[in-house]
One Martini backbone bead per residue (centre of mass of N, CA, C, O) as a GRO file, in nm:
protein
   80
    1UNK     BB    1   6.315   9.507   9.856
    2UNK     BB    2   6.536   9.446   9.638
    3UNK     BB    3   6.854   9.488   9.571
    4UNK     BB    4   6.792   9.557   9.245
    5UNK     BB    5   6.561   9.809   9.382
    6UNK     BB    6   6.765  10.015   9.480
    7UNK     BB    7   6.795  10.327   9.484
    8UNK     BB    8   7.077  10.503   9.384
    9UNK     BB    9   7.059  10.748   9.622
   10UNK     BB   10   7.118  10.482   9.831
   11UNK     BB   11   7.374  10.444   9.784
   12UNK     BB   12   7.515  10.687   9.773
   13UNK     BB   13   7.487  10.732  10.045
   14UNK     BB   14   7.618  10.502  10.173
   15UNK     BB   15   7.910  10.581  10.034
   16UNK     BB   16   7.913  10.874  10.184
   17UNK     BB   17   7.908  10.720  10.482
   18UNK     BB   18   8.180  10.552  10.453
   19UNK     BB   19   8.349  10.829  10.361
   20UNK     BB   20   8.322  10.957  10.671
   21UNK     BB   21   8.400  10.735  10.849
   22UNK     BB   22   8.667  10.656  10.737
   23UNK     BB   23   8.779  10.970  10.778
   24UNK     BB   24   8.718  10.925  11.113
   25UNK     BB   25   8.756  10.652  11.229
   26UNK     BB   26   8.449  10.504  11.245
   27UNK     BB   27   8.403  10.233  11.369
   28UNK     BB   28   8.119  10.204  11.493
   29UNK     BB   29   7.987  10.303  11.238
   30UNK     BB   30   8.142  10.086  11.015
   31UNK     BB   31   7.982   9.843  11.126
   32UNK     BB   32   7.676   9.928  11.145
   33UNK     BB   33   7.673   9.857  10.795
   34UNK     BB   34   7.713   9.560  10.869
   35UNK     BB   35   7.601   9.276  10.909
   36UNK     BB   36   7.577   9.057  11.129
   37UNK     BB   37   7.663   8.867  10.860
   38UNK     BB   38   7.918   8.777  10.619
   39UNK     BB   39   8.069   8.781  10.320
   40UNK     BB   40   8.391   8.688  10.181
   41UNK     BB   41   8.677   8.740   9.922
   42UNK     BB   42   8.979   8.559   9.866
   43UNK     BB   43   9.269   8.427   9.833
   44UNK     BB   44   9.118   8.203  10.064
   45UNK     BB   45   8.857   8.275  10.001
   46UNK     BB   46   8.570   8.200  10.198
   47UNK     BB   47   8.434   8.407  10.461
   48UNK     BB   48   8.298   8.485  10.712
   49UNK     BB   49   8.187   8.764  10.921
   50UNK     BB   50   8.202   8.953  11.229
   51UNK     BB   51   8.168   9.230  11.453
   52UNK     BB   52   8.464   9.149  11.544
   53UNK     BB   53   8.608   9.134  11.299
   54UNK     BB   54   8.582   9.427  11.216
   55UNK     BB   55   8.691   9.571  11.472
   56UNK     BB   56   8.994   9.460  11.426
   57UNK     BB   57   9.060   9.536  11.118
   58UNK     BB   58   9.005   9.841  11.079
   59UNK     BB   59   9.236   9.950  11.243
   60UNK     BB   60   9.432   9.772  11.015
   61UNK     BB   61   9.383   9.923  10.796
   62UNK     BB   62   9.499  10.169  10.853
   63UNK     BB   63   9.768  10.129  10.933
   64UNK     BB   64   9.838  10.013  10.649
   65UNK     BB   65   9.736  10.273  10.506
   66UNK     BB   66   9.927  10.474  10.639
   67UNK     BB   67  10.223  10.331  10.598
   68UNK     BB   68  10.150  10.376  10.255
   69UNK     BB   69  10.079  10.703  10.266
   70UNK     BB   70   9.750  10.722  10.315
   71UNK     BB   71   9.534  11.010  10.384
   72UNK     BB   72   9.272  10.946  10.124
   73UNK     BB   73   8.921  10.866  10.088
   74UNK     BB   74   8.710  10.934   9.754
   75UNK     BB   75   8.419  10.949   9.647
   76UNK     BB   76   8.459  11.048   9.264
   77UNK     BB   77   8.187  10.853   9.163
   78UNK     BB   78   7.899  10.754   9.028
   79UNK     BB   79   7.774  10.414   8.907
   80UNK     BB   80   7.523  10.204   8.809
   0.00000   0.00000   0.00000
């Protein structure tokens, strides 16, 4: 099945499951979710990414968004 195939209650899945799983702080969940390397964009352009560095990310994130006092996130809508 390609991507572009994935039936809708499949996404809203995973997207429910990823915002549980931030909710729990739950790293290990969390990069479980990512493939083996993937691409990101941003800033400074494409860089590939693996499970390692997902790993560091993750915790940093929280962290940076806890100091600007981010309490909760929470899937409100989802359209596909």
């Amino acid at each position: 099945m390609s991507h572009e195939q994935i039936p809708t209650e499949r996404l809203r899945t995973f997207f429910e499951r990823f915002e549980r799983l931030s909710a729990a702080s739950d790293v290990d969940g969390l990069v479980a979710m990512y493939a083996p390397t993937f691409m990101i964009a941003g800033p400074n352009g494409a860089q590939v990414v693996r499970p390692a560095d997902i790993l560091r990310a993750i915790p940093q994130r929280k962290q940076l968004l806890d100091s600007a006092g981010h309490r909760e996130t929470a899937l409100v809508g989802f359209e596909e």
